[in-house]
PDB file of C-alpha atoms in Angstrom:
ATOM      1  CA  PHE A 288      36.145  -6.585 -45.679  1.00 76.00           C
ATOM      2  CA  PRO A 289      33.467  -5.358 -45.834  1.00 86.00           C
ATOM      3  CA  PRO A 290      31.572  -8.459 -44.740  1.00 86.00           C
ATOM      4  CA  SER A 291      28.967  -9.853 -47.044  1.00 89.00           C
ATOM      5  CA  PRO A 292      25.331  -8.950 -46.301  1.00 91.00           C
ATOM      6  CA  PRO A 293      23.413 -11.432 -44.149  1.00 91.00           C
ATOM      7  CA  SER A 294      21.621 -14.172 -45.969  1.00 93.00           C
ATOM      8  CA  THR A 295      17.854 -14.428 -46.044  1.00 93.00           C
ATOM      9  CA  GLU A 296      17.999 -17.437 -43.719  1.00 94.00           C
ATOM     10  CA  LEU A 297      20.094 -15.526 -41.155  1.00 94.00           C
ATOM     11  CA  VAL A 298      17.781 -12.512 -41.232  1.00 94.00           C
ATOM     12  CA  HIS A 299      14.780 -14.786 -40.776  1.00 95.00           C
ATOM     13  CA  ARG A 300      16.412 -16.568 -37.843  1.00 94.00           C
ATOM     14  CA  ILE A 301      17.349 -13.278 -36.126  1.00 95.00           C
ATOM     15  CA  ILE A 302      13.807 -11.953 -36.464  1.00 94.00           C
ATOM     16  CA  THR A 303      12.314 -15.234 -35.253  1.00 92.00           C
ATOM     17  CA  ASP A 304      14.592 -15.372 -32.204  1.00 90.00           C
ATOM     18  CA  TYR A 305      13.798 -11.774 -31.323  1.00 91.00           C
ATOM     19  CA  CYS A 306      10.045 -12.295 -31.613  1.00 89.00           C
ATOM     20  CA  SER A 307      10.314 -15.431 -29.478  1.00 84.00           C
ATOM     21  CA  SER A 308      12.176 -13.538 -26.743  1.00 82.00           C
ATOM     22  CA  ILE A 309       9.496 -10.848 -26.421  1.00 83.00           C
ATOM     23  CA  LYS A 310       6.411 -13.061 -26.440  1.00 83.00           C
ATOM     24  CA  SER A 311       3.724 -11.850 -24.067  1.00 82.00           C
ATOM     25  CA  GLU A 312       3.966 -14.953 -21.879  1.00 77.00           C
ATOM     26  CA  ASP A 313       7.677 -14.259 -21.315  1.00 80.00           C
ATOM     27  CA  ILE A 314       7.419 -10.593 -20.299  1.00 84.00           C
ATOM     28  CA  GLU A 315       3.883 -10.239 -18.928  1.00 90.00           C
ATOM     29  CA  GLU A 316       3.633  -9.807 -15.150  1.00 92.00           C
ATOM     30  CA  ALA A 317       0.912 -10.404 -12.587  1.00 93.00           C
ATOM     31  CA  GLY A 318       0.620 -10.006  -8.830  1.00 95.00           C
ATOM     32  CA  CYS A 319       1.228 -12.811  -6.375  1.00 96.00           C
ATOM     33  CA  ALA A 320      -1.926 -13.490  -4.366  1.00 95.00           C
ATOM     34  CA  VAL A 321       0.074 -14.018  -1.154  1.00 96.00           C
ATOM     35  CA  CYS A 322       2.504 -11.067  -1.214  1.00 95.00           C
ATOM     36  CA  GLY A 323       1.126  -8.896  -4.023  1.00 94.00           C
ATOM     37  CA  VAL A 324       4.552  -8.496  -5.657  1.00 95.00           C
ATOM     38  CA  LEU A 325       4.575  -8.251  -9.450  1.00 94.00           C
ATOM     39  CA  THR A 326       6.075 -11.437 -10.855  1.00 94.00           C
ATOM     40  CA  ALA A 327       6.543 -12.804 -14.359  1.00 91.00           C
ATOM     41  CA  LYS A 328       3.490 -14.886 -15.212  1.00 91.00           C
ATOM     42  CA  LYS A 329       5.671 -17.804 -16.239  1.00 89.00           C
ATOM     43  CA  ASN A 330       6.992 -17.962 -12.643  1.00 92.00           C
ATOM     44  CA  LEU A 331       3.550 -18.002 -11.004  1.00 94.00           C
ATOM     45  CA  HIS A 332       1.753 -21.159  -9.893  1.00 95.00           C
ATOM     46  CA  ASP A 333      -2.002 -21.675  -9.774  1.00 93.00           C
ATOM     47  CA  MET A 334      -3.151 -21.318  -6.149  1.00 91.00           C
ATOM     48  CA  THR A 335      -6.017 -23.764  -6.610  1.00 89.00           C
ATOM     49  CA  LYS A 336      -3.638 -26.564  -7.567  1.00 91.00           C
ATOM     50  CA  GLN A 337      -1.357 -26.190  -4.521  1.00 90.00           C
ATOM     51  CA  SER A 338      -1.786 -28.167  -1.305  1.00 90.00           C
ATOM     52  CA  ILE A 339      -0.849 -25.424   1.157  1.00 91.00           C
ATOM     53  CA  ASP A 340      -2.233 -24.528   4.575  1.00 91.00           C
ATOM     54  CA  LEU A 341      -4.164 -21.290   4.041  1.00 90.00           C
ATOM     55  CA  LYS A 342      -4.658 -20.913   7.794  1.00 92.00           C
ATOM     56  CA  LEU A 343      -1.109 -19.548   7.888  1.00 94.00           C
ATOM     57  CA  LEU A 344      -2.403 -16.560   5.907  1.00 94.00           C
ATOM     58  CA  SER A 345      -5.258 -15.743   8.318  1.00 93.00           C
ATOM     59  CA  SER A 346      -5.207 -13.312  11.237  1.00 91.00           C
ATOM     60  CA  ASP A 347      -7.795 -12.085  13.746  1.00 88.00           C
ATOM     61  CA  SER A 348      -5.770  -9.026  14.759  1.00 89.00           C
ATOM     62  CA  PRO A 349      -7.420  -5.653  13.987  1.00 85.00           C
ATOM     63  CA  PHE A 350      -3.920  -4.250  13.455  1.00 85.00           C
ATOM     64  CA  ILE A 351      -3.400  -6.585  10.476  1.00 90.00           C
ATOM     65  CA  SER A 352      -6.687  -6.186   8.599  1.00 90.00           C
ATOM     66  CA  ARG A 353     -10.090  -4.609   9.085  1.00 88.00           C
ATOM     67  CA  LEU A 354     -13.302  -4.302   7.121  1.00 91.00           C
ATOM     68  CA  PRO A 355     -14.308  -0.770   6.081  1.00 92.00           C
ATOM     69  CA  ARG A 356     -16.891   1.017   8.221  1.00 91.00           C
ATOM     70  CA  SER A 357     -19.535   3.438   7.010  1.00 89.00           C
ATOM     71  CA  ARG A 358     -20.594   4.875  10.397  1.00 90.00           C
ATOM     72  CA  VAL A 359     -18.884   5.708  13.669  1.00 89.00           C
ATOM     73  CA  THR A 360     -21.220   3.353  15.513  1.00 90.00           C
ATOM     74  CA  ASP A 361     -20.119   0.357  13.425  1.00 91.00           C
ATOM     75  CA  GLU A 362     -17.871  -2.109  15.222  1.00 90.00           C
ATOM     76  CA  VAL A 363     -14.412  -2.920  13.928  1.00 87.00           C
ATOM     77  CA  HIS A 364     -14.289  -6.327  12.259  1.00 90.00           C
ATOM     78  CA  THR A 365     -11.312  -8.102  10.748  1.00 89.00           C
ATOM     79  CA  CYS A 366     -11.280  -9.837   7.374  1.00 90.00           C
ATOM     80  CA  LYS A 367     -12.263 -13.472   7.598  1.00 89.00           C
ATOM     81  CA  GLY A 368     -10.192 -16.153   5.929  1.00 90.00           C
ATOM     82  CA  PRO A 369      -6.753 -15.856   4.322  1.00 93.00           C
ATOM     83  CA  LEU A 370      -5.495 -12.389   3.422  1.00 94.00           C
ATOM     84  CA  LEU A 371      -4.944 -12.585  -0.322  1.00 94.00           C
ATOM     85  CA  ALA A 372      -4.598  -9.929  -2.994  1.00 93.00           C
ATOM     86  CA  SER A 373      -7.901  -9.580  -4.796  1.00 89.00           C
ATOM     87  CA  LYS A 374      -7.959 -10.364  -8.533  1.00 89.00           C
ATOM     88  CA  CYS A 375      -4.734 -12.381  -8.155  1.00 92.00           C
ATOM     89  CA  SER A 376      -4.835 -16.140  -8.577  1.00 91.00           C
ATOM     90  CA  GLY A 377      -1.147 -17.106  -8.765  1.00 94.00           C
ATOM     91  CA  ILE A 378       1.562 -17.586  -6.165  1.00 95.00           C
ATOM     92  CA  CYS A 379       5.263 -16.850  -6.618  1.00 95.00           C
ATOM     93  CA  ASN A 380       8.082 -19.326  -5.990  1.00 95.00           C
ATOM     94  CA  SER A 381       9.337 -17.752  -2.746  1.00 95.00           C
ATOM     95  CA  CYS A 382       5.873 -17.684  -1.123  1.00 96.00           C
ATOM     96  CA  LEU A 383       5.118 -21.216  -2.270  1.00 96.00           C
ATOM     97  CA  THR A 384       8.409 -22.509  -0.870  1.00 95.00           C
ATOM     98  CA  ALA A 385       7.781 -20.892   2.533  1.00 95.00           C
ATOM     99  CA  LEU A 386       4.199 -22.165   2.774  1.00 95.00           C
ATOM    100  CA  ASN A 387       5.236 -25.682   1.816  1.00 94.00           C
ATOM    101  CA  LYS A 388       7.587 -25.558   4.813  1.00 94.00           C
ATOM    102  CA  GLY A 389       4.746 -24.423   7.082  1.00 94.00           C
ATOM    103  CA  LYS A 390       6.122 -20.875   7.406  1.00 94.00           C
ATOM    104  CA  ILE A 391       4.572 -17.479   6.721  1.00 95.00           C
ATOM    105  CA  PRO A 392       6.366 -15.745   3.806  1.00 95.00           C
ATOM    106  CA  SER A 393       8.216 -12.636   4.957  1.00 94.00           C
ATOM    107  CA  LEU A 394       6.473 -10.451   2.352  1.00 95.00           C
ATOM    108  CA  ALA A 395       3.023 -11.986   2.821  1.00 95.00           C
ATOM    109  CA  LEU A 396       0.124  -9.563   3.200  1.00 95.00           C
ATOM    110  CA  VAL A 397      -0.768 -11.195   6.505  1.00 94.00           C
ATOM    111  CA  ASN A 398       2.687 -10.270   7.808  1.00 93.00           C
ATOM    112  CA  GLY A 399       1.679  -6.636   8.372  1.00 91.00           C
ATOM    113  CA  ASN A 400       1.659  -5.717   4.665  1.00 92.00           C
ATOM    114  CA  TRP A 401      -2.086  -5.792   3.997  1.00 91.00           C
ATOM    115  CA  LEU A 402      -3.710  -2.607   2.708  1.00 88.00           C
ATOM    116  CA  GLY A 403      -6.850  -3.845   0.999  1.00 88.00           C
ATOM    117  CA  ASP A 404      -8.505  -2.537  -2.142  1.00 90.00           C
ATOM    118  CA  ILE A 405      -8.569   1.207  -2.752  1.00 92.00           C
ATOM    119  CA  PRO A 406     -12.069   2.446  -1.817  1.00 94.00           C
ATOM    120  CA  PRO A 407     -14.025   4.699  -4.205  1.00 94.00           C
ATOM    121  CA  GLN A 408     -13.547   7.619  -1.791  1.00 95.00           C
ATOM    122  CA  LEU A 409      -9.777   7.538  -2.367  1.00 95.00           C
ATOM    123  CA  GLN A 410      -9.877   6.927  -6.109  1.00 94.00           C
ATOM    124  CA  GLY A 411      -9.526   9.678  -8.692  1.00 92.00           C
ATOM    125  CA  LEU A 412      -7.976  12.233  -6.342  1.00 93.00           C
ATOM    126  CA  SER A 413      -5.971  14.966  -8.022  1.00 91.00           C
ATOM    127  CA  TRP A 414      -2.387  15.580  -6.994  1.00 89.00           C
ATOM    128  CA  ILE A 415      -3.227  18.625  -4.884  1.00 91.00           C
ATOM    129  CA  GLU A 416      -6.195  16.846  -3.270  1.00 94.00           C
ATOM    130  CA  LYS A 417      -3.787  14.154  -2.113  1.00 92.00           C
ATOM    131  CA  MET A 418      -1.697  16.887  -0.506  1.00 90.00           C
ATOM    132  CA  LEU A 419      -4.726  18.130   1.424  1.00 94.00           C
ATOM    133  CA  ILE A 420      -5.523  14.720   2.942  1.00 95.00           C
ATOM    134  CA  SER A 421      -1.927  13.905   3.881  1.00 92.00           C
ATOM    135  CA  ARG A 422      -1.526  14.064   7.644  1.00 91.00           C
ATOM    136  CA  VAL A 423       2.272  14.333   7.587  1.00 88.00           C
ATOM    137  CA  SER A 424       3.783  17.361   5.886  1.00 82.00           C
ATOM    138  CA  HIS A 425       7.416  16.597   5.135  1.00 80.00           C
ATOM    139  CA  ASN A 426       8.236  18.490   1.942  1.00 81.00           C
ATOM    140  CA  ARG A 427       7.850  21.701  -0.014  1.00 84.00           C
ATOM    141  CA  CYS A 428       6.953  21.803  -3.671  1.00 86.00           C
ATOM    142  CA  ILE A 429       7.367  23.985  -6.754  1.00 86.00           C
ATOM    143  CA  VAL A 430       5.037  23.274  -9.687  1.00 88.00           C
ATOM    144  CA  ARG A 431       5.708  24.608 -13.169  1.00 84.00           C
ATOM    145  CA  VAL A 432       2.970  24.574 -15.803  1.00 86.00           C
ATOM    146  CA  HIS A 433       4.162  25.171 -19.353  1.00 79.00           C
ATOM    147  CA  SER A 434       1.744  26.254 -22.091  1.00 79.00           C
ATOM    148  CA  SER A 435       2.862  26.994 -25.643  1.00 70.00           C
ATOM    149  CA  GLY A 436       1.308  29.118 -28.312  1.00 57.00           C
ATOM    150  CA  GLN A 437      -0.090  25.946 -29.892  1.00 55.00           C
ATOM    151  CA  TRP A 438      -2.041  25.233 -26.661  1.00 63.00           C
ATOM    152  CA  LYS A 439       0.103  22.290 -25.728  1.00 73.00           C
ATOM    153  CA  MET A 440       0.435  21.885 -21.978  1.00 79.00           C
ATOM    154  CA  LYS A 441       2.702  19.971 -19.643  1.00 81.00           C
ATOM    155  CA  ALA A 442       3.558  20.298 -15.963  1.00 84.00           C
ATOM    156  CA  ASN A 443       6.187  19.100 -13.552  1.00 81.00           C
ATOM    157  CA  ALA A 444       6.753  19.358  -9.811  1.00 84.00           C
ATOM    158  CA  VAL A 445       9.936  19.346  -7.734  1.00 83.00           C
ATOM    159  CA  PHE A 446       9.760  18.309  -4.075  1.00 81.00           C
ATOM    160  CA  PHE A 447      12.250  19.431  -1.426  1.00 80.00           C
ATOM    161  CA  SER A 448      12.276  17.513   1.839  1.00 78.00           C
ATOM    162  CA  THR A 449      12.034  19.489   5.077  1.00 76.00           C
ATOM    163  CA  PRO A 450      14.272  18.598   8.039  1.00 73.00           C
ATOM    164  CA  THR A 451      11.378  18.466  10.541  1.00 75.00           C
ATOM    165  CA  PRO A 452       8.201  16.733   9.324  1.00 78.00           C
ATOM    166  CA  LYS A 453       4.986  18.241  10.640  1.00 82.00           C
ATOM    167  CA  ILE A 454       2.040  16.120  11.805  1.00 86.00           C
ATOM    168  CA  LEU A 455      -1.245  17.948  11.312  1.00 88.00           C
ATOM    169  CA  ALA A 456      -4.040  17.621  13.871  1.00 91.00           C
ATOM    170  CA  ALA A 457      -6.693  19.071  11.541  1.00 93.00           C
ATOM    171  CA  LEU A 458      -7.226  18.593   7.815  1.00 94.00           C
ATOM    172  CA  PRO A 459      -7.396  20.120   5.356  1.00 94.00           C
ATOM    173  CA  PRO A 460      -4.879  22.774   6.421  1.00 93.00           C
ATOM    174  CA  LYS A 461      -5.753  26.452   6.368  1.00 92.00           C
ATOM    175  CA  LEU A 462      -5.580  28.011   2.939  1.00 92.00           C
ATOM    176  CA  GLU A 463      -2.842  30.446   3.967  1.00 91.00           C
ATOM    177  CA  ASP A 464      -0.721  27.577   5.313  1.00 89.00           C
ATOM    178  CA  LEU A 465      -0.553  26.063   1.830  1.00 89.00           C
ATOM    179  CA  ASP A 466       1.459  29.066   0.608  1.00 87.00           C
ATOM    180  CA  GLU A 467       4.320  27.939   2.845  1.00 86.00           C
ATOM    181  CA  VAL A 468       4.711  24.561   1.131  1.00 88.00           C
ATOM    182  CA  LEU A 469       3.472  25.103  -2.441  1.00 89.00           C
ATOM    183  CA  ALA A 470       4.376  27.496  -5.251  1.00 90.00           C
ATOM    184  CA  ILE A 471       2.986  27.438  -8.801  1.00 90.00           C
ATOM    185  CA  ILE A 472       4.641  29.039 -11.831  1.00 89.00           C
ATOM    186  CA  PHE A 473       2.795  29.343 -15.154  1.00 89.00           C
ATOM    187  CA  ILE A 474       4.808  29.931 -18.326  1.00 85.00           C
ATOM    188  CA  GLY A 475       2.991  30.823 -21.544  1.00 83.00           C
ATOM    189  CA  THR A 476       2.149  33.477 -24.108  1.00 79.00           C
ATOM    190  CA  ILE A 477      -1.008  34.638 -22.292  1.00 80.00           C
ATOM    191  CA  LYS A 478      -2.351  34.416 -18.769  1.00 84.00           C
ATOM    192  CA  PRO A 479      -4.044  31.109 -17.965  1.00 84.00           C
ATOM    193  CA  THR A 480      -7.818  30.818 -17.926  1.00 84.00           C
ATOM    194  CA  GLU A 481     -10.133  28.574 -15.917  1.00 86.00           C
ATOM    195  CA  SER A 482     -10.347  26.139 -18.843  1.00 85.00           C
ATOM    196  CA  GLU A 483      -6.571  25.731 -18.788  1.00 84.00           C
ATOM    197  CA  PHE A 484      -6.499  25.244 -15.025  1.00 88.00           C
ATOM    198  CA  ARG A 485      -9.068  22.461 -15.411  1.00 88.00           C
ATOM    199  CA  ARG A 486      -6.499  20.533 -17.454  1.00 86.00           C
ATOM    200  CA  THR A 487      -3.996  20.601 -14.592  1.00 87.00           C
ATOM    201  CA  PRO A 488      -3.982  18.562 -11.340  1.00 87.00           C
ATOM    202  CA  LEU A 489      -4.047  21.811  -9.335  1.00 89.00           C
ATOM    203  CA  LEU A 490      -7.763  22.188  -8.609  1.00 92.00           C
ATOM    204  CA  VAL A 491      -9.607  21.112  -5.477  1.00 94.00           C
ATOM    205  CA  ARG A 492     -13.026  19.439  -5.343  1.00 95.00           C
ATOM    206  CA  ARG A 493     -14.282  20.147  -1.843  1.00 95.00           C
ATOM    207  CA  ASN A 494     -16.772  17.273  -1.743  1.00 96.00           C
ATOM    208  CA  LYS A 495     -14.098  14.810  -2.911  1.00 96.00           C
ATOM    209  CA  VAL A 496     -11.690  15.929  -0.172  1.00 96.00           C
ATOM    210  CA  ALA A 497     -14.432  15.721   2.467  1.00 97.00           C
ATOM    211  CA  GLU A 498     -15.399  12.178   1.415  1.00 96.00           C
ATOM    212  CA  ALA A 499     -11.766  11.044   1.503  1.00 96.00           C
ATOM    213  CA  LEU A 500     -11.127  12.495   4.970  1.00 97.00           C
ATOM    214  CA  GLU A 501     -14.355  11.072   6.377  1.00 96.00           C
ATOM    215  CA  TRP A 502     -13.460   7.599   5.099  1.00 96.00           C
ATOM    216  CA  LEU A 503      -9.918   7.822   6.483  1.00 95.00           C
ATOM    217  CA  LYS A 504     -11.154   8.956   9.892  1.00 95.00           C
ATOM    218  CA  LEU A 505     -13.460   5.939  10.073  1.00 94.00           C
ATOM    219  CA  ASN A 506     -11.106   3.310   8.689  1.00 92.00           C
ATOM    220  CA  HIS A 507      -7.454   4.383   9.068  1.00 91.00           C
ATOM    221  CA  ILE A 508      -5.936   3.979  12.512  1.00 86.00           C
ATOM    222  CA  ASP A 509      -3.599   6.958  12.003  1.00 90.00           C
ATOM    223  CA  TYR A 510      -6.588   9.212  11.247  1.00 93.00           C
ATOM    224  CA  SER A 511      -8.817   8.096  14.134  1.00 90.00           C
ATOM    225  CA  ASP A 512      -8.141  11.261  16.178  1.00 92.00           C
ATOM    226  CA  LEU A 513      -8.170  13.582  13.152  1.00 93.00           C
ATOM    227  CA  GLN A 514     -10.236  16.751  13.283  1.00 95.00           C
ATOM    228  CA  ILE A 515     -11.895  17.427   9.929  1.00 96.00           C
ATOM    229  CA  SER A 516     -12.083  21.191   9.473  1.00 95.00           C
ATOM    230  CA  TYR A 517     -14.999  21.916   7.159  1.00 95.00           C
ATOM    231  CA  GLN A 518     -14.376  25.607   7.804  1.00 95.00           C
ATOM    232  CA  ASN A 519     -10.896  25.324   6.295  1.00 95.00           C
ATOM    233  CA  LEU A 520     -12.286  23.283   3.415  1.00 96.00           C
ATOM    234  CA  GLN A 521     -14.750  26.014   2.452  1.00 95.00           C
ATOM    235  CA  GLN A 522     -11.832  28.426   1.974  1.00 94.00           C
ATOM    236  CA  TYR A 523     -10.548  26.486  -1.034  1.00 95.00           C
ATOM    237  CA  PRO A 524     -11.749  27.648  -4.473  1.00 94.00           C
ATOM    238  CA  GLU A 525     -12.839  25.019  -6.991  1.00 93.00           C
ATOM    239  CA  THR A 526     -12.166  26.848 -10.266  1.00 91.00           C
ATOM    240  CA  LEU A 527      -8.689  28.223  -9.487  1.00 91.00           C
ATOM    241  CA  PRO A 528      -5.560  26.809  -7.803  1.00 92.00           C
ATOM    242  CA  PRO A 529      -5.550  27.354  -4.027  1.00 92.00           C
ATOM    243  CA  VAL A 530      -2.339  29.420  -4.087  1.00 91.00           C
ATOM    244  CA  VAL A 531      -1.295  32.479  -6.051  1.00 89.00           C
ATOM    245  CA  VAL A 532      -0.019  31.549  -9.511  1.00 89.00           C
ATOM    246  CA  GLU A 533       3.054  33.433 -10.696  1.00 88.00           C
ATOM    247  CA  CYS A 534       2.721  34.047 -14.443  1.00 87.00           C
ATOM    248  CA  LYS A 535       5.737  34.426 -16.709  1.00 84.00           C
ATOM    249  CA  LEU A 536       4.636  35.586 -20.150  1.00 80.00           C
ATOM    250  CA  LYS A 537       6.948  34.827 -23.066  1.00 74.00           C
ATOM    251  CA  GLN A 538       6.534  35.383 -26.791  1.00 66.00           C
ATOM    252  CA  ASN A 539       8.244  32.059 -27.408  1.00 60.00           C
ATOM    253  CA  PRO A 540       7.740  29.862 -24.332  1.00 55.00           C
ATOM    254  CA  VAL A 541       9.417  26.880 -25.988  1.00 58.00           C
ATOM    255  CA  GLU A 542      12.836  26.360 -24.420  1.00 60.00           C
ATOM    256  CA  PRO A 543      15.296  25.101 -27.076  1.00 57.00           C
ATOM    257  CA  GLY A 544      17.400  23.405 -24.409  1.00 54.00           C
ATOM    258  CA  SER A 545      14.458  21.215 -23.426  1.00 54.00           C
ATOM    259  CA  LEU A 546      14.109  19.736 -26.924  1.00 54.00           C
ATOM    260  CA  SER A 547      16.100  16.747 -28.082  1.00 55.00           C
ATOM    261  CA  VAL A 548      18.400  17.017 -31.075  1.00 54.00           C
ATOM    262  CA  ASP A 549      16.285  14.774 -33.295  1.00 57.00           C
ATOM    263  CA  ASN A 550      12.892  16.053 -32.115  1.00 55.00           C
ATOM    264  CA  LYS A 551      12.081  19.731 -32.523  1.00 54.00           C
ATOM    265  CA  GLU A 552       8.436  19.346 -31.560  1.00 57.00           C
ATOM    266  CA  GLU A 553       7.675  20.376 -28.003  1.00 56.00           C
ATOM    267  CA  GLY A 554       6.156  17.951 -25.528  1.00 58.00           C
ATOM    268  CA  GLY A 555       2.736  18.136 -23.967  1.00 62.00           C
ATOM    269  CA  VAL A 556      -0.822  17.545 -25.143  1.00 64.00           C
ATOM    270  CA  GLU A 557      -3.367  19.790 -26.821  1.00 69.00           C
ATOM    271  CA  ASN A 558      -6.474  18.233 -25.256  1.00 72.00           C
ATOM    272  CA  GLY A 559      -7.349  16.579 -21.962  1.00 73.00           C
ATOM    273  CA  GLU A 560      -5.284  16.474 -18.804  1.00 79.00           C
ATOM    274  CA  CYS A 561      -1.723  17.663 -19.226  1.00 80.00           C
ATOM    275  CA  PRO A 562       1.176  15.309 -18.390  1.00 80.00           C
ATOM    276  CA  PHE A 563       2.427  15.767 -14.840  1.00 80.00           C
ATOM    277  CA  ILE A 564       5.894  14.635 -13.768  1.00 80.00           C
ATOM    278  CA  VAL A 565       7.021  14.673 -10.135  1.00 79.00           C
ATOM    279  CA  HIS A 566      10.687  14.876  -9.105  1.00 74.00           C
ATOM    280  CA  GLY A 567      12.068  14.492  -5.587  1.00 70.00           C
ATOM    281  CA  LEU A 568      15.223  16.106  -4.228  1.00 58.00           C
ATOM    282  CA  LEU A 569      17.019  15.210  -1.010  1.00 54.00           C
ATOM    283  CA  GLY A 570      19.506  17.349   0.856  1.00 48.00           C
ATOM    284  CA  SER A 571      22.340  15.225  -0.490  1.00 50.00           C
ATOM    285  CA  ASP A 572      21.177  15.941  -4.059  1.00 50.00           C
ATOM    286  CA  VAL A 573      21.327  19.694  -3.484  1.00 43.00           C
ATOM    287  CA  ASP A 574      24.723  19.555  -1.776  1.00 45.00           C
TER     288      ASP A 574
END
């Protein structure tokens, strides 16, 4: 003791073994075309080389799949052919085994798990815009936006579940109703400006919300009887958050307890959208 330092050969072998264990083909994942579950690429099989009955993955039921509509007068049509995840060409072992036995895999998209591709109307929604198009209100939320003197920003949200979920008949909800489920706290050296609010996910684009609700009403069975309230939508500002922001001004907004021992630099970004972390709390967590 002490042991002798490792030889050059041993160091080389350790490095080689480590690099071999983290090769991209060993850790890279891709979706299974049948069930959509992320699977290691090395465990996926090429669909085109398998002799399986794709008719097992087809369904004519409008409750399983449906093509998007653009007008109310359009008829509802189901997707033709097998229900497969787009842009996925492999099949996992469990789905392949079931299909080879002539059975529908339990996690297959055709087994009531199909959602389809995300339409442009539902892409790029901010966090608060997603709240406005959600038909079921089952939680309350506190959002804290932290801005330092160096203009770094970060934000986090904590959700508290409510004992009685509320199903809304009209969307978006009235502006005053949002105060009951959302609170925003801003911590910084000065009061926030519109440019700072634009970096947060707390602003509402009225046209984006309207497009999302109109698409859902046409194509989502749970939104078929939804009443879209354009009057409520016009109440929402586009340059400020829709609820009153409580400002807490501090000369030194950096909280020492939030910094790690070996990193004294605060988190957040100086430019672009600020990081946004969402936490969920259940009643059992609070108790």
